[in-house]
Amino acid sequence: RPAAAPEAKAYVSVLDHALPEAMLQHMRTAFAADSVFWAENKYNCETSDYFSFLHPLHGPPTSSLDHVLRYLHTQVCGHFPQAGRAQFVEWWTHCRPHPSGHQLHFDSADEGRGGVR
């Protein structure tokens, strides 16, 4: 793996094997190419724009996705304790051909160009 720029280490981490196998398999099924998720969100793999969801972290879990996101949040807090203050998590998925590119945040202009901002 390429080394992260020193200034990025405070903001970026890779978590290999972040999900238990059963949770990972559930997510693979939920977002499989033939899953109802794509039709219910009117997502066409060739022409749809990217979109993301803002998901609350408060209150009791109401879905399997809630459990997955809260599990990942706990993992992230182990590396970045300040993430414990987060009230929401942004998530997205897509089924684009590799490597068609993807901006990671809806609020970033020209992300990644010129280093960490």
mmCIF file of C-alpha atoms in Angstrom:
data_model
loop_
_atom_site.group_PDB
_atom_site.id
_atom_site.type_symbol
_atom_site.label_atom_id
_atom_site.label_comp_id
_atom_site.label_asym_id
_atom_site.label_seq_id
_atom_site.Cartn_x
_atom_site.Cartn_y
_atom_site.Cartn_z
ATOM 1 C CA ARG A 1 0.000 0.000 0.000
ATOM 2 C CA PRO A 2 1.174 3.514 -0.649
ATOM 3 C CA ALA A 3 1.922 5.429 2.520
ATOM 4 C CA ALA A 4 -0.550 8.146 3.452
ATOM 5 C CA ALA A 5 0.691 11.701 3.392
ATOM 6 C CA PRO A 6 1.684 12.661 6.955
ATOM 7 C CA GLU A 7 -0.998 15.357 7.163
ATOM 8 C CA ALA A 8 -3.701 12.809 6.229
ATOM 9 C CA LYS A 9 -2.989 10.368 9.070
ATOM 10 C CA ALA A 10 -5.109 12.378 11.485
ATOM 11 C CA TYR A 11 -8.125 11.961 9.172
ATOM 12 C CA VAL A 12 -7.759 8.687 7.272
ATOM 13 C CA SER A 13 -7.430 5.057 8.292
ATOM 14 C CA VAL A 14 -8.040 1.710 6.622
ATOM 15 C CA LEU A 15 -9.875 -0.905 8.646
ATOM 16 C CA ASP A 16 -9.270 -4.327 7.121
ATOM 17 C CA HIS A 17 -11.910 -6.918 8.024
ATOM 18 C CA ALA A 18 -14.011 -4.232 9.741
ATOM 19 C CA LEU A 19 -17.209 -6.315 9.646
ATOM 20 C CA PRO A 20 -17.777 -9.798 11.050
ATOM 21 C CA GLU A 21 -18.359 -12.329 8.251
ATOM 22 C CA ALA A 22 -22.114 -12.691 8.895
ATOM 23 C CA MET A 23 -22.613 -8.915 8.781
ATOM 24 C CA LEU A 24 -20.547 -8.654 5.591
ATOM 25 C CA GLN A 25 -22.575 -11.423 3.931
ATOM 26 C CA HIS A 26 -25.801 -9.663 4.892
ATOM 27 C CA MET A 27 -24.587 -6.430 3.279
ATOM 28 C CA ARG A 28 -23.490 -8.298 0.142
ATOM 29 C CA THR A 29 -26.996 -9.713 -0.168
ATOM 30 C CA ALA A 30 -28.711 -6.403 0.601
ATOM 31 C CA PHE A 31 -26.732 -4.609 -2.117
ATOM 32 C CA ALA A 32 -26.355 -7.417 -4.675
ATOM 33 C CA ALA A 33 -26.889 -6.473 -8.311
ATOM 34 C CA ASP A 34 -30.328 -8.133 -8.274
ATOM 35 C CA SER A 35 -31.372 -6.598 -4.935
ATOM 36 C CA VAL A 36 -34.570 -4.534 -4.731
ATOM 37 C CA PHE A 37 -32.455 -1.687 -3.288
ATOM 38 C CA TRP A 38 -31.498 -0.475 -6.768
ATOM 39 C CA ALA A 39 -35.036 -0.392 -8.200
ATOM 40 C CA GLU A 40 -36.528 1.124 -5.040
ATOM 41 C CA ASN A 41 -34.011 3.967 -5.267
ATOM 42 C CA LYS A 42 -34.487 4.365 -9.047
ATOM 43 C CA TYR A 43 -30.792 3.656 -9.561
ATOM 44 C CA ASN A 44 -29.597 2.799 -13.041
ATOM 45 C CA CYS A 45 -26.001 1.562 -12.995
ATOM 46 C CA GLU A 46 -25.206 3.305 -16.267
ATOM 47 C CA THR A 47 -26.902 6.696 -15.979
ATOM 48 C CA SER A 48 -27.800 7.568 -12.377
ATOM 49 C CA ASP A 49 -26.044 10.316 -10.512
ATOM 50 C CA TYR A 50 -24.333 9.448 -7.271
ATOM 51 C CA PHE A 51 -26.349 9.979 -4.136
ATOM 52 C CA SER A 52 -25.813 9.356 -0.453
ATOM 53 C CA PHE A 53 -27.872 8.897 2.690
ATOM 54 C CA LEU A 54 -27.566 10.716 6.001
ATOM 55 C CA HIS A 55 -28.329 8.196 8.741
ATOM 56 C CA PRO A 56 -28.882 9.106 12.428
ATOM 57 C CA LEU A 57 -26.809 7.382 15.099
ATOM 58 C CA HIS A 58 -29.180 8.169 17.992
ATOM 59 C CA GLY A 59 -32.195 6.224 19.234
ATOM 60 C CA PRO A 60 -32.635 2.467 19.234
ATOM 61 C CA PRO A 61 -31.569 0.568 16.084
ATOM 62 C CA THR A 62 -34.512 0.044 13.731
ATOM 63 C CA SER A 63 -32.939 -2.002 10.926
ATOM 64 C CA SER A 64 -30.067 -4.299 10.088
ATOM 65 C CA LEU A 65 -28.352 -1.347 8.406
ATOM 66 C CA ASP A 66 -28.640 0.536 11.703
ATOM 67 C CA HIS A 67 -26.764 -2.289 13.409
ATOM 68 C CA VAL A 68 -24.042 -2.322 10.732
ATOM 69 C CA LEU A 69 -23.530 1.451 10.814
ATOM 70 C CA ARG A 70 -23.379 1.527 14.613
ATOM 71 C CA TYR A 71 -20.919 -1.370 14.614
ATOM 72 C CA LEU A 72 -18.688 0.494 12.136
ATOM 73 C CA HIS A 73 -19.041 3.689 14.173
ATOM 74 C CA THR A 74 -17.716 1.819 17.214
ATOM 75 C CA GLN A 75 -14.772 0.560 15.151
ATOM 76 C CA VAL A 76 -14.007 4.067 13.891
ATOM 77 C CA CYS A 77 -14.162 5.512 17.418
ATOM 78 C CA GLY A 78 -11.392 3.097 18.399
ATOM 79 C CA HIS A 79 -9.093 4.908 15.953
ATOM 80 C CA PHE A 80 -10.614 8.385 16.136
ATOM 81 C CA PRO A 81 -12.157 8.940 19.607
ATOM 82 C CA GLN A 82 -13.515 12.347 18.578
ATOM 83 C CA ALA A 83 -15.874 10.507 16.175
ATOM 84 C CA GLY A 84 -17.850 9.537 19.278
ATOM 85 C CA ARG A 85 -19.475 12.972 19.092
ATOM 86 C CA ALA A 86 -20.964 12.204 15.663
ATOM 87 C CA GLN A 87 -24.748 12.342 15.454
ATOM 88 C CA PHE A 88 -25.068 11.031 11.889
ATOM 89 C CA VAL A 89 -23.204 8.907 9.387
ATOM 90 C CA GLU A 90 -23.197 9.425 5.621
ATOM 91 C CA TRP A 91 -23.262 6.282 3.508
ATOM 92 C CA TRP A 92 -23.597 5.367 -0.128
ATOM 93 C CA THR A 93 -23.245 2.441 -2.456
ATOM 94 C CA HIS A 94 -23.119 2.120 -6.208
ATOM 95 C CA CYS A 95 -22.717 -0.471 -8.936
ATOM 96 C CA ARG A 96 -20.512 1.325 -11.421
ATOM 97 C CA PRO A 97 -17.916 -0.324 -13.635
ATOM 98 C CA HIS A 98 -14.491 -0.370 -12.026
ATOM 99 C CA PRO A 99 -12.734 2.192 -12.013
ATOM 100 C CA SER A 100 -15.328 4.745 -13.052
ATOM 101 C CA GLY A 101 -14.409 7.190 -10.292
ATOM 102 C CA HIS A 102 -16.293 8.584 -7.360
ATOM 103 C CA GLN A 103 -16.100 11.791 -5.363
ATOM 104 C CA LEU A 104 -16.245 10.793 -1.716
ATOM 105 C CA HIS A 105 -18.251 13.729 -0.372
ATOM 106 C CA PHE A 106 -21.138 15.719 -1.766
ATOM 107 C CA ASP A 107 -19.728 18.860 -0.138
ATOM 108 C CA SER A 108 -16.199 18.688 -1.574
ATOM 109 C CA ALA A 109 -15.138 20.513 -4.689
ATOM 110 C CA ASP A 110 -12.326 18.821 -6.602
ATOM 111 C CA GLU A 111 -11.610 16.422 -3.744
ATOM 112 C CA GLY A 112 -8.110 15.060 -3.426
ATOM 113 C CA ARG A 113 -6.458 17.568 -5.691
ATOM 114 C CA GLY A 114 -3.672 19.449 -3.940
ATOM 115 C CA GLY A 115 -3.596 17.311 -0.786
ATOM 116 C CA VAL A 116 -5.734 17.193 2.316
ATOM 117 C CA ARG A 117 -7.900 20.223 3.032
#
